[in-house]
Coordinates of C-alpha atoms in Angstrom, one line a residue:
X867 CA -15.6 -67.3 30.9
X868 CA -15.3 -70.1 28.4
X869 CA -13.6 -73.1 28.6
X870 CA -9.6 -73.4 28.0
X871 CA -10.1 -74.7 24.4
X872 CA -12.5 -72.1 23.8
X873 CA -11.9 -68.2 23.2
X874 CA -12.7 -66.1 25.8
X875 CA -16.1 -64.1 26.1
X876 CA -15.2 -60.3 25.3
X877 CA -15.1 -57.9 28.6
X878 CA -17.2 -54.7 28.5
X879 CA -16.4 -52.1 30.7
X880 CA -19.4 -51.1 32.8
X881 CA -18.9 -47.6 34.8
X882 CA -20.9 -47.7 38.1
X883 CA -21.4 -44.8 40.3
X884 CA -23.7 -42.3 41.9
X885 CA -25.4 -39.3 40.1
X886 CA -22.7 -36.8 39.2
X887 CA -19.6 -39.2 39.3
X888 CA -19.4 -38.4 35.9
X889 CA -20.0 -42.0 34.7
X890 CA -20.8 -40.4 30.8
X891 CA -18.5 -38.2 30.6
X892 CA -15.8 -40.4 31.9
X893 CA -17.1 -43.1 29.7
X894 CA -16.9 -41.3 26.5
X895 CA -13.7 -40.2 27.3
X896 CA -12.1 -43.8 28.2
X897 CA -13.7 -45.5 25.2
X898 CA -11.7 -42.8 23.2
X899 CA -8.8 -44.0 24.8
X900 CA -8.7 -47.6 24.3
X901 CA -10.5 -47.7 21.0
X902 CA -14.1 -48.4 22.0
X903 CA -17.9 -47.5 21.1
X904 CA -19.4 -46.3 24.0
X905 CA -22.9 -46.7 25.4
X906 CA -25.0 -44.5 27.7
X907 CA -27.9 -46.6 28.9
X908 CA -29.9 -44.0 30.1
X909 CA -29.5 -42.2 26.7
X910 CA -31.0 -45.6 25.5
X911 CA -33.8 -45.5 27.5
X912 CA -34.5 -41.9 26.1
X913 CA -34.0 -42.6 22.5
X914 CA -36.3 -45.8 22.6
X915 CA -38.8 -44.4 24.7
X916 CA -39.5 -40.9 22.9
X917 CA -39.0 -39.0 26.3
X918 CA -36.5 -38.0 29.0
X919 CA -35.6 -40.2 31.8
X920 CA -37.4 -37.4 34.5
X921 CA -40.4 -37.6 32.2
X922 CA -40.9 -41.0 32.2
X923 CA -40.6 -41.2 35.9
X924 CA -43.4 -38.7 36.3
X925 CA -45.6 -40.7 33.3
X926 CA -44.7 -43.7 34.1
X927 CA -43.3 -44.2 37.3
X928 CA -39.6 -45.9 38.8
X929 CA -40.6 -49.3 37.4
X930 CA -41.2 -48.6 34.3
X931 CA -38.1 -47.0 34.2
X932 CA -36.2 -49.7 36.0
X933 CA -37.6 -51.8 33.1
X934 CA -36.4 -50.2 30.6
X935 CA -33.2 -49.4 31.7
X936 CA -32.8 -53.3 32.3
X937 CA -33.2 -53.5 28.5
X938 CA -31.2 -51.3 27.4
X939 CA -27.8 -52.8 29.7
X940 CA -29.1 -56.4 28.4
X941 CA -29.0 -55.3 24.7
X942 CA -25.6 -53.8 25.1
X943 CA -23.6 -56.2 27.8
X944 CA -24.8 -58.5 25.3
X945 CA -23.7 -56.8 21.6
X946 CA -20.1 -57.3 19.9
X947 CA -17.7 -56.1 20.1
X948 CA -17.2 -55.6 23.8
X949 CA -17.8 -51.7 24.2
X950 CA -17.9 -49.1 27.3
X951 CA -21.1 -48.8 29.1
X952 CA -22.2 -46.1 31.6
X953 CA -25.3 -47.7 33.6
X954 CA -27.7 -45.8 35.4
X955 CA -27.1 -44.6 39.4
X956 CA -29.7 -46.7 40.6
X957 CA -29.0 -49.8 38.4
X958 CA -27.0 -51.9 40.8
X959 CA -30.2 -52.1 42.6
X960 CA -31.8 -55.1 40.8
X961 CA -30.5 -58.3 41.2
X962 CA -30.8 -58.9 37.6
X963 CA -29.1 -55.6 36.4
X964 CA -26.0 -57.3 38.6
X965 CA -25.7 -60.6 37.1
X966 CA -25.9 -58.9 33.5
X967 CA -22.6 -57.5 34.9
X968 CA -20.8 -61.2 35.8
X969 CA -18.0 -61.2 32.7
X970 CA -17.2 -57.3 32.8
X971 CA -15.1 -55.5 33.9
X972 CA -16.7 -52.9 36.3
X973 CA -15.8 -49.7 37.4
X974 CA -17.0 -47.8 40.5
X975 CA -16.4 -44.6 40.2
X976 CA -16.6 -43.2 43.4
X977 CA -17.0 -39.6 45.0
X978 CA -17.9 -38.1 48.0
X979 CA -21.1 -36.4 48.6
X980 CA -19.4 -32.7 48.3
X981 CA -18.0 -33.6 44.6
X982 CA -21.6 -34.8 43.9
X983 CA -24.0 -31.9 45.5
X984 CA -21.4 -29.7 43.7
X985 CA -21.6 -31.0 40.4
X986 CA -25.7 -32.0 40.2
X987 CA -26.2 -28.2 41.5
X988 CA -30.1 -28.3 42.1
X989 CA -30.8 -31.6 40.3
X990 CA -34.1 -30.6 39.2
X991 CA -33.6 -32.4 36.6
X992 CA -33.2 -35.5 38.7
X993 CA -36.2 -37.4 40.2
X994 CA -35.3 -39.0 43.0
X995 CA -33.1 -36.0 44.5
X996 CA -35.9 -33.4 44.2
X997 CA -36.6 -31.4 47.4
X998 CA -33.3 -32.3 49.5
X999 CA -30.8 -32.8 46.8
X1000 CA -28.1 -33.0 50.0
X1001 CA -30.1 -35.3 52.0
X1002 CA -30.8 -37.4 48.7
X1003 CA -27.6 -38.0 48.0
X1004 CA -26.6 -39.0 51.7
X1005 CA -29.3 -41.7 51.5
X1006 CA -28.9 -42.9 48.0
X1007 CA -25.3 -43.2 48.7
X1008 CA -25.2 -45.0 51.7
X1009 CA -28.1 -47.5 50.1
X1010 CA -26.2 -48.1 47.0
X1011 CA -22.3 -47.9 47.9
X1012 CA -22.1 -51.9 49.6
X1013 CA -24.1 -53.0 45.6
X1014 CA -21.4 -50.9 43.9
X1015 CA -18.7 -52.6 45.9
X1016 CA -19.8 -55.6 45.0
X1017 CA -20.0 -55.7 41.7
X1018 CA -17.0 -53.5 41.0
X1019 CA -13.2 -54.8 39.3
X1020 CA -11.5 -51.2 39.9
X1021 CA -12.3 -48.7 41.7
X1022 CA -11.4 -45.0 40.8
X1023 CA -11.7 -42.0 43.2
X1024 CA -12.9 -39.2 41.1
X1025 CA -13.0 -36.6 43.8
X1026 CA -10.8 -33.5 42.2
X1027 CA -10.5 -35.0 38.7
X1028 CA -11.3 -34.1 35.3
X1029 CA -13.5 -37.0 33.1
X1030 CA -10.2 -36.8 31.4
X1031 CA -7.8 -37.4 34.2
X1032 CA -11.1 -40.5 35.5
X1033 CA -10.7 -42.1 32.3
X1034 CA -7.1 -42.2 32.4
X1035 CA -7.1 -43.7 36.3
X1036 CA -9.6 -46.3 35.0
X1037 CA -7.5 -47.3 31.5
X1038 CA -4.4 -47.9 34.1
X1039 CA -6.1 -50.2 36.3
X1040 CA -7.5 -51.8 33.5
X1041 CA -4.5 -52.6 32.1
X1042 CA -1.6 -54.8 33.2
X1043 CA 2.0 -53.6 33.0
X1044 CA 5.1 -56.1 33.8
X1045 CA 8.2 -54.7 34.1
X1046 CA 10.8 -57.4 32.2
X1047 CA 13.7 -55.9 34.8
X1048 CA 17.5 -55.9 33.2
X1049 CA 19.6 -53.5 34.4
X1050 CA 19.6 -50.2 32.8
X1051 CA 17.8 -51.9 30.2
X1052 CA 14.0 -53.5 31.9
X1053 CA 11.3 -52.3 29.8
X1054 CA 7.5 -52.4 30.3
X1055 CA 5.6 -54.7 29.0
X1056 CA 1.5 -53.6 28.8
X1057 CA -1.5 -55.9 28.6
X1058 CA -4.9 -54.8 27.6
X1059 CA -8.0 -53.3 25.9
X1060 CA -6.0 -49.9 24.2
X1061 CA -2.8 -50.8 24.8
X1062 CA -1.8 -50.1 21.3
X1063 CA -3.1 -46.8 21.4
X1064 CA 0.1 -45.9 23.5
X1065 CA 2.6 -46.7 21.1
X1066 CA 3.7 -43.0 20.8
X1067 CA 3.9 -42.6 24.5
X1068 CA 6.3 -45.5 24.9
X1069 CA 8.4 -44.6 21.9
X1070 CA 12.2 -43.6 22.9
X1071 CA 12.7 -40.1 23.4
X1072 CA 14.8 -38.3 20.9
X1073 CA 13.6 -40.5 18.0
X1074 CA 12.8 -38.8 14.8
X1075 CA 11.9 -41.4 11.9
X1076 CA 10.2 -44.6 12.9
X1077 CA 10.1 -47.3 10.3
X1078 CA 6.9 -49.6 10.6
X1079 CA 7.3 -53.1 10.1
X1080 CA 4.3 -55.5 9.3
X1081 CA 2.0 -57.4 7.2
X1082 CA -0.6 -56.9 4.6
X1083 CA -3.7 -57.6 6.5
X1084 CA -3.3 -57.3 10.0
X1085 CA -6.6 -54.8 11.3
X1086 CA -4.8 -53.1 13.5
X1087 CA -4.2 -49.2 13.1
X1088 CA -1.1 -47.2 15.0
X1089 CA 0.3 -43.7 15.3
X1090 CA 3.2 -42.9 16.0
X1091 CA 3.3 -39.3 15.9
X1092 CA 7.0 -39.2 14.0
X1093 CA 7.7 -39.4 10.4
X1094 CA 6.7 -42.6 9.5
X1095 CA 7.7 -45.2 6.7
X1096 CA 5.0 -48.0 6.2
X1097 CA 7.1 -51.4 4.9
X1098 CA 5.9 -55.0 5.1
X1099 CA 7.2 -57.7 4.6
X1100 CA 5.5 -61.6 3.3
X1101 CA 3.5 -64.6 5.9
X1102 CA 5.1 -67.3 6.4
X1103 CA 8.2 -69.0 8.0
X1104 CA 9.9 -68.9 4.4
X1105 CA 9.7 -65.4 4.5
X1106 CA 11.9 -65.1 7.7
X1107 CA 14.5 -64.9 5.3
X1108 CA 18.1 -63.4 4.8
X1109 CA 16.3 -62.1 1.4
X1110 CA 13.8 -60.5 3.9
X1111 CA 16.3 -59.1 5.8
X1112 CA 18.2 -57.7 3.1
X1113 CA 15.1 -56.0 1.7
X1114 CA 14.3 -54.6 4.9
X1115 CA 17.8 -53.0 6.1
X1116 CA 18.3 -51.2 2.1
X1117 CA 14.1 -49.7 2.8
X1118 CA 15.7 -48.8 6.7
X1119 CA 18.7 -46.5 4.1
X1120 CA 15.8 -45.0 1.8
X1121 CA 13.7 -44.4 4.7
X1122 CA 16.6 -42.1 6.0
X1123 CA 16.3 -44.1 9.8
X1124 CA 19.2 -43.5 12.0
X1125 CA 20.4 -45.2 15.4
X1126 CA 18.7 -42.5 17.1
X1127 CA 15.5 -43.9 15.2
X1128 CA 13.4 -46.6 16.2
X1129 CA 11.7 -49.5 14.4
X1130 CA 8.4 -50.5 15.5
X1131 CA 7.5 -54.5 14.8
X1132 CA 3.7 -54.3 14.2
X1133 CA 2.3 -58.2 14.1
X1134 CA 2.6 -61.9 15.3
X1135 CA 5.7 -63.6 16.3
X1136 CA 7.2 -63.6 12.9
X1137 CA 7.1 -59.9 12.8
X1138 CA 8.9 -59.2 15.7
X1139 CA 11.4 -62.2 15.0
X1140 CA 12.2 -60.5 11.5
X1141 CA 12.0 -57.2 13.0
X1142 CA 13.5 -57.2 15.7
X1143 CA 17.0 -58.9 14.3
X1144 CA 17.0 -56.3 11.3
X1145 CA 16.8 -53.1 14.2
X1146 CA 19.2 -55.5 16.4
X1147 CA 21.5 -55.9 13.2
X1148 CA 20.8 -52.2 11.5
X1149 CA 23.7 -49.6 12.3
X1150 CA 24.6 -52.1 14.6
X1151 CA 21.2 -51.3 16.8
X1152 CA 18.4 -49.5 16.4
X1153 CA 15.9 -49.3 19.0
X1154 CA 12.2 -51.2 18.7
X1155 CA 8.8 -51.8 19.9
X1156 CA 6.6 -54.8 19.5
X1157 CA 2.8 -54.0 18.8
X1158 CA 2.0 -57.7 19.5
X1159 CA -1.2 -58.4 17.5
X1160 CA -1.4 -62.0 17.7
X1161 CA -1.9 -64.8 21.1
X1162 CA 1.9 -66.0 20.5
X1163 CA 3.0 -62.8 20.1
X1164 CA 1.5 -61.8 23.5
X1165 CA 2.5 -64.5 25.6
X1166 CA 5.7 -65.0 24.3
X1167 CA 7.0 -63.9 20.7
X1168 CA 7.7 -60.2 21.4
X1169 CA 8.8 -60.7 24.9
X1170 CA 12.3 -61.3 25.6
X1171 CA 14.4 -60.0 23.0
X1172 CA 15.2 -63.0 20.7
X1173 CA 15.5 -62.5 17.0
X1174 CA 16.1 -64.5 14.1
X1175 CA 15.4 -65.5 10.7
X1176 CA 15.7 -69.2 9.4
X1177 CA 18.1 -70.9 7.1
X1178 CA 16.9 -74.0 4.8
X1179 CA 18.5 -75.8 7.3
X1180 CA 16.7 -74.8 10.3
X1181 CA 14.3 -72.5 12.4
X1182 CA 15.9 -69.4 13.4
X1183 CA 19.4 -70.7 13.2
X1184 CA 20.5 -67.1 12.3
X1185 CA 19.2 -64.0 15.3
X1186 CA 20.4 -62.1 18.1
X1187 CA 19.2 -61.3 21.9
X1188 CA 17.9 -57.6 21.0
X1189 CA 16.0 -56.1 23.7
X1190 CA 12.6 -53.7 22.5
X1191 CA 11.7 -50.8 24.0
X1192 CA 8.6 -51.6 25.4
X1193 CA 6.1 -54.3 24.4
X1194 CA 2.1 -53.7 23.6
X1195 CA 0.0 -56.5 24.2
X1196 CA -3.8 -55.0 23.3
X1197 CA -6.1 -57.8 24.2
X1198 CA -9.3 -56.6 21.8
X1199 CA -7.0 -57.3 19.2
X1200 CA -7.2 -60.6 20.3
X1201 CA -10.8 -61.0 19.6
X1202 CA -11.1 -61.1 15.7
X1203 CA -8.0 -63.7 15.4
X1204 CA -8.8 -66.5 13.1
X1205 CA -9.4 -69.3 15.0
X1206 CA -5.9 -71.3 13.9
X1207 CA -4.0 -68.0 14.8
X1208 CA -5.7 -68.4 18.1
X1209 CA -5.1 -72.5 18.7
X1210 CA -1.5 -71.2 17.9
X1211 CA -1.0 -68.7 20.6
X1212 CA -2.7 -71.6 22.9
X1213 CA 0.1 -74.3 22.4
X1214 CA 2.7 -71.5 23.9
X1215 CA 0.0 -71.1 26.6
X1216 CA -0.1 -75.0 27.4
X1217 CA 3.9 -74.5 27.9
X1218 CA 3.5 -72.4 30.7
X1219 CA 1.4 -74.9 33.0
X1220 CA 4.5 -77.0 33.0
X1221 CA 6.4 -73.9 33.7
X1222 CA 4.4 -73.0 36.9
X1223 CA 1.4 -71.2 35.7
X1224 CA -1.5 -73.3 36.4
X1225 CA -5.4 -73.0 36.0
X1226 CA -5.0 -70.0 33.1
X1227 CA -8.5 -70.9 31.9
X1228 CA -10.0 -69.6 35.1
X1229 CA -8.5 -65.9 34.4
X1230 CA -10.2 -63.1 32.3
X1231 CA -7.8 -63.0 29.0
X1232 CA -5.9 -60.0 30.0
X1233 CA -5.2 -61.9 33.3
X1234 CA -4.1 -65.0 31.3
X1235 CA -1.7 -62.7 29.0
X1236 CA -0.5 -61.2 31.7
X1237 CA 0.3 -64.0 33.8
X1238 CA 2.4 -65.9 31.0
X1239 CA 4.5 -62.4 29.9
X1240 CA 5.2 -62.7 34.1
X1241 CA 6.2 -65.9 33.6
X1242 CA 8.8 -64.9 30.7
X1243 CA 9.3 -61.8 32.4
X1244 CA 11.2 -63.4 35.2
X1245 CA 13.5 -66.6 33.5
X1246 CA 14.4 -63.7 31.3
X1247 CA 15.5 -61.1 33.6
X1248 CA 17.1 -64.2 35.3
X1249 CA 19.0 -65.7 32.2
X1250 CA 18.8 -63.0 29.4
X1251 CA 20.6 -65.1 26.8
X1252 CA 20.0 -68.6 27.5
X1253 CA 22.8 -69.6 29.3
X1254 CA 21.3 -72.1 31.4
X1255 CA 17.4 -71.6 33.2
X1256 CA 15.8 -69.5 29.9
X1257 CA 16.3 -72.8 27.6
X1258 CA 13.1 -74.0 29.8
X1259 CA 10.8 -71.7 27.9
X1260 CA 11.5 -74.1 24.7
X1261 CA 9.9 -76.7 26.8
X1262 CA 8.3 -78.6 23.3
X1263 CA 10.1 -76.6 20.8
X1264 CA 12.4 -79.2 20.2
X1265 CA 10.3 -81.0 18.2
X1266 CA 8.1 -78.5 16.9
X1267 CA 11.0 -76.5 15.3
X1268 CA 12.0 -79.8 13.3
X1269 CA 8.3 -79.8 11.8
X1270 CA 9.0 -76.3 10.9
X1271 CA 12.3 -77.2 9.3
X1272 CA 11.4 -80.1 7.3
X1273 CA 8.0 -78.4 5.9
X1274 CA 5.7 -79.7 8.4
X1275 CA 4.3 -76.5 9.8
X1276 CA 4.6 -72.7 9.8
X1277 CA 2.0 -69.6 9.9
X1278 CA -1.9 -69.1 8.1
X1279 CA -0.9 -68.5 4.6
X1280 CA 2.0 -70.1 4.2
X1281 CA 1.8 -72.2 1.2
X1282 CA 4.8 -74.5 1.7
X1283 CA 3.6 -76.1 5.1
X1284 CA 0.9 -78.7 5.7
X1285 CA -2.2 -77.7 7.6
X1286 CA -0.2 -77.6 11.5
X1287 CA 0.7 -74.0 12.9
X1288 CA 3.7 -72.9 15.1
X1289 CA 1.4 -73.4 18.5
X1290 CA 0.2 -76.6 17.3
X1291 CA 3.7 -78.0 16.4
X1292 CA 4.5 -77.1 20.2
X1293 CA 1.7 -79.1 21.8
X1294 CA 3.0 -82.1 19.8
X1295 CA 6.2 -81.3 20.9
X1296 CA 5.1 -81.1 24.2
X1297 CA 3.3 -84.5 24.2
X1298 CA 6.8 -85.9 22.9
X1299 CA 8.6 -84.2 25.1
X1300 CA 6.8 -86.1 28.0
X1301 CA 7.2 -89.3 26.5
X1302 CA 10.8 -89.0 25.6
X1303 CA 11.3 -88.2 29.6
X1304 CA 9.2 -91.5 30.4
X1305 CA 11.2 -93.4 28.7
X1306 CA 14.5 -92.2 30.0
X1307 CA 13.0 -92.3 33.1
X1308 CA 12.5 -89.2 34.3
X1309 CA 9.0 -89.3 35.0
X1310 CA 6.1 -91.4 35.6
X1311 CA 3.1 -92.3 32.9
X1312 CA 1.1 -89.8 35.4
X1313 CA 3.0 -87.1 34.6
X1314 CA 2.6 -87.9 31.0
X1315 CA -1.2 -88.0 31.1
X1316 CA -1.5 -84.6 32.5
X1317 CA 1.0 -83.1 29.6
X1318 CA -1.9 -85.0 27.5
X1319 CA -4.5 -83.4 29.8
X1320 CA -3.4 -79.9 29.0
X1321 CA -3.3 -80.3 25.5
X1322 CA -5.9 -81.9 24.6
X1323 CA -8.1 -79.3 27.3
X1324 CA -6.8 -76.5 24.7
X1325 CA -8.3 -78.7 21.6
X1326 CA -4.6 -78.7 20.5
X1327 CA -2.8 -82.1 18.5
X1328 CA -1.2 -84.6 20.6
X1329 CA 0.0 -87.1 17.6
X1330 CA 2.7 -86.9 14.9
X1331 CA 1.8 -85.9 11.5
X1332 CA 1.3 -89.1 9.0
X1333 CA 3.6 -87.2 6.9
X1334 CA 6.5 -86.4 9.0
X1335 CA 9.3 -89.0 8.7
X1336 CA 11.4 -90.2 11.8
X1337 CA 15.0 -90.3 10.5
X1338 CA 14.1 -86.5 9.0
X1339 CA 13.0 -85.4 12.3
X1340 CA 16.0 -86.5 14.4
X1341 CA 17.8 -85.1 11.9
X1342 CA 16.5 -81.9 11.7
X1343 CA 16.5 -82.1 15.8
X1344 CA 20.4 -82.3 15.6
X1345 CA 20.9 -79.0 14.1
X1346 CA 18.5 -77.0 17.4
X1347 CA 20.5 -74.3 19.2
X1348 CA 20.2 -76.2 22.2
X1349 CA 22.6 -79.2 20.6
X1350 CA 25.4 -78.2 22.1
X1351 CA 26.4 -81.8 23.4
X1352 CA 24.6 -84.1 21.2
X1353 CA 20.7 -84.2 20.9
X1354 CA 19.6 -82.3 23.8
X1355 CA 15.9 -81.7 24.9
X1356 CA 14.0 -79.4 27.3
X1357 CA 12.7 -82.3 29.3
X1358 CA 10.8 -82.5 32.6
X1359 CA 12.0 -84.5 35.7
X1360 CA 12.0 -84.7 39.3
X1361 CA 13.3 -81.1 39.7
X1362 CA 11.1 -79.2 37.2
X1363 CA 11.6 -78.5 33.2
X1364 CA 15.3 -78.3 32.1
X1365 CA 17.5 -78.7 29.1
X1366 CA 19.2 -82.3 29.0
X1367 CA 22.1 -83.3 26.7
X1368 CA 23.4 -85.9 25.2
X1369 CA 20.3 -87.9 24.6
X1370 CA 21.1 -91.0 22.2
X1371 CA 19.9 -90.8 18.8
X1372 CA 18.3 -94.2 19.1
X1373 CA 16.1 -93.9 22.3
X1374 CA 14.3 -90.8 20.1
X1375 CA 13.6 -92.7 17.3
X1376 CA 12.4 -95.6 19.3
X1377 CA 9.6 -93.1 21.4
X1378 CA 8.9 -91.8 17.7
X1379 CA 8.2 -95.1 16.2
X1380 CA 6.2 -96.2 19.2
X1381 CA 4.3 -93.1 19.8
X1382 CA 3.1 -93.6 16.0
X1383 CA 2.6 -97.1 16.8
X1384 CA 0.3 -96.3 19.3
X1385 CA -1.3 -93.7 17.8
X1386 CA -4.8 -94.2 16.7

């Protein structure tokens, strides 16, 4: 695991089990499923060797084998892109075979000694069960089953299943699914390698036509399994536009979608913002489902129903509260971001340790996904359209929306904004955030060197861009959704993170002008 500033090492999946648990053919089939290459080490060991694995035994002996088959887990627990590896019965056994496996996820797939004998037959093919195959078994198992325990993540009982039905046990526990829980209309939310791959299984029944919104450029491929009209729209925040919108609801016409239809928003958090309010606004609402293919996106873009496109004025000034269908967050998506798309998704992240996620660095990345969408999950189930606790997840938006409104910052690409992306406006916003509740005495300088802590940990800014003017700022901060009552700021305070109005004008641009004062 890498440090919080740092992207996370990628997570093969290791299957561990006995002879005849059916660790290839299980392992072909799950890599199938969630868009992997799949590895057989003791197919390795055959292929580099020039012989079967029963006749190198008889050649050669155990430890040569045992020496090869070490290689052949090393070179693939340690290739790119993560990938499904089936490892030998017997390879738990070494001590070093186990610590390749530290940083995988591991699954034991476990079976009785019946479901073995009966599938191995009379494992003459099988070195170390020759003579007794029974007895072999008994022993082996009994010997290896505390080592497989060890080293396993998930455990799946394969007794009575098809390597079909294994696969699908293991690709569930692999995965995370949160449950965003509104009445009559919760939806699932799932986190992990493949997740993407179930886009037609989570698609509304009864829908005919789907109309795929995204971007030139994003790697990701989907099927739908309907009738299905491809339309993308431009990068940037000046393309969450009412001219985007129109263009979108006349191609939703020619595309012949009707409210029994469904849109699917395929992309990063701009995608499903401009998506989702043209299904919310279509027909008066069509139904969607966010393909989140981006860290924002994941942790807290697509989850949550808000929509909106900006006006010159401000940041998504124009939107609705649109519920999706369900929400795919496929973490090996996550691997080939670009490494300002990434710092992105980690200023959203650094919001959440102020929101009561702590130590997120210490969690495999589908853990850390899943943990923030949890996190959103429940404030919006709680407060679906932000009439009091849900303003606390734009803890630091404040500020960064009136970058993105005066030029300051939007998404890679975009031509119009200097070099500072949505995530990174947020950690500045946070940083001002904890300052402005210093000053109105809300907190202590403690609390402000741990919001400075955080950032800095993700390798995010914590200063003001030389270019961005005070008076220009405030301004801009006047015209936030939140300003009901005057200026009013997500601040933090001696009962947690919440929304406070009627801040005076002056005391924000006096923290401005001394944070840039003090700023080296």
């Amino acid at each position: 695991m890498s440090g919080p500033a740092g992207r996370p090492a990628p997570r093969h999946v290791v299957l561990v089990g006995m002879p005849g648990a059916g660790k290839t053919s299980t392992g072909r089939a799950l890599a199938a499923l969630i868009g992997r290459g799949f590895v057989d080490t003791d197919e390795t060991v055959e292929r580099t060797s020039g012989m079967s694995v029963a006749e190198l035994f008889r050649r050669h002996g155990e430890e040569a084998f045992r020496a090869a088959e070490h290689d052949a887990l090393a070179d693939a627990l340690g290739a790119s892109p993560p990938r499904v590896v089936a490892a030998g019965g017997g390879a738990v056994l070494a001590p070093a075979n186990r610590a390749l496996f530290e940083g995988s996820d591991v699954v034991w797939l476990r079976a009785d000694t019946d479901t073995l004998a009966a599938r191995l037959g009379a494992a003459g093919d099988r070195p170390l069960l020759a003579g007794d195959p029974a007895g072999a078994l008994a022993r082996l198992d009994a010997e290896r089953a505390p080592l497989y325990a060890a080293v396993a993540t998930v455990v799946v009982d394969v007794d009575g299943l098809s390597a079909d039905q294994a696969a699908l046990r293991a690709v569930g526990a692999l995965q995370r699914r949160v449950r965003v829980g509104l009445a009559g209309r919760g939806y699932d939310v799932v986190v992990g390698p493949g997740a993407a791959r179930l886009l037609a299984e989570v698609l509304p029944r009864g829908a005919r036509r789907c109309c795929l919104v995204t971007q030139e450029g994003i790697p990701v491929a989907v099927e739908t399994g309907l009738e299905t009209t491809r339309l993308e729209i431009g990068r940037g925040e000046r393309a969450k536009s009412v001219a985007t919108l129109e263009a979108l609801w006349r191609r939703f016409v020619a595309a012949g979608l009707t409210r029994a239809d469904v849109v699917v928003a395929l992309g990063g958090g701009m995608v499903s913002d401009v998506a989702g309010f043209a299904a919310a606004t279509y027909h008066r609402g069509v139904r969607v489902v966010h393909v989140a293919t981006t860290l924002l996106a994941q942790v807290d873009a697509a989850i949550g129903g808000k929509t909106g496109i900006n006006l010159p004025e401000g940041k998504n000034l124009v939107g609705a509260f649109w519920q999706p269908s369900a929400v795919l967050c496929d973490t090996d998506v996550l691997l080939s971001l670009p490494g300002r798309e990434w710092r992105s998704g980690l200023g959203e992240m650094a919001k959440y340790a102020f929101l009561g996620v702590e130590d997120l660095d210490d969690l495999p990345l589908v853990e850390q996904v899943a943990r923030c969408v949890a996190a959103k999950a429940a404030v919006v189930a709680a407060d679906e359209r932000e009439a009091g606790a849900r303003a606390r997840l734009n803890y630091g938006h404040t500020l960064a929306h009136a970058l993105e409104a005066v030029g300051l910052a939007g998404d890679e690409g975009d031509p119009g904004a200097l070099d500072l992306r949505h995530g990174e406006a947020v950690a500045i916003g946070l940083v001002f955030a904890a300052r402005l509740a210093e000053r109105l005495g809300r907190i202590g300088p403690e609390r402000v060197a741990r919001h400075l802590e955080v950032v800095r940990g993700y390798g995010l800014p914590d200063t003001l861009p030389a270019a961005a003017e005070d008076d220009a700022l405030v301004a801009a901060m006047a015209r936030d959704k939140k300003a009901t009552a005057g200026l009013t700021f997500v601040l933090d305070g001696p009962r947690g993170v919440e929304p406070v109005a009627g801040v005076d004008p002056a005391v924000v641009s006096e923290v401005l002008a001394t944070w840039r004062k003090e700023a080296p």
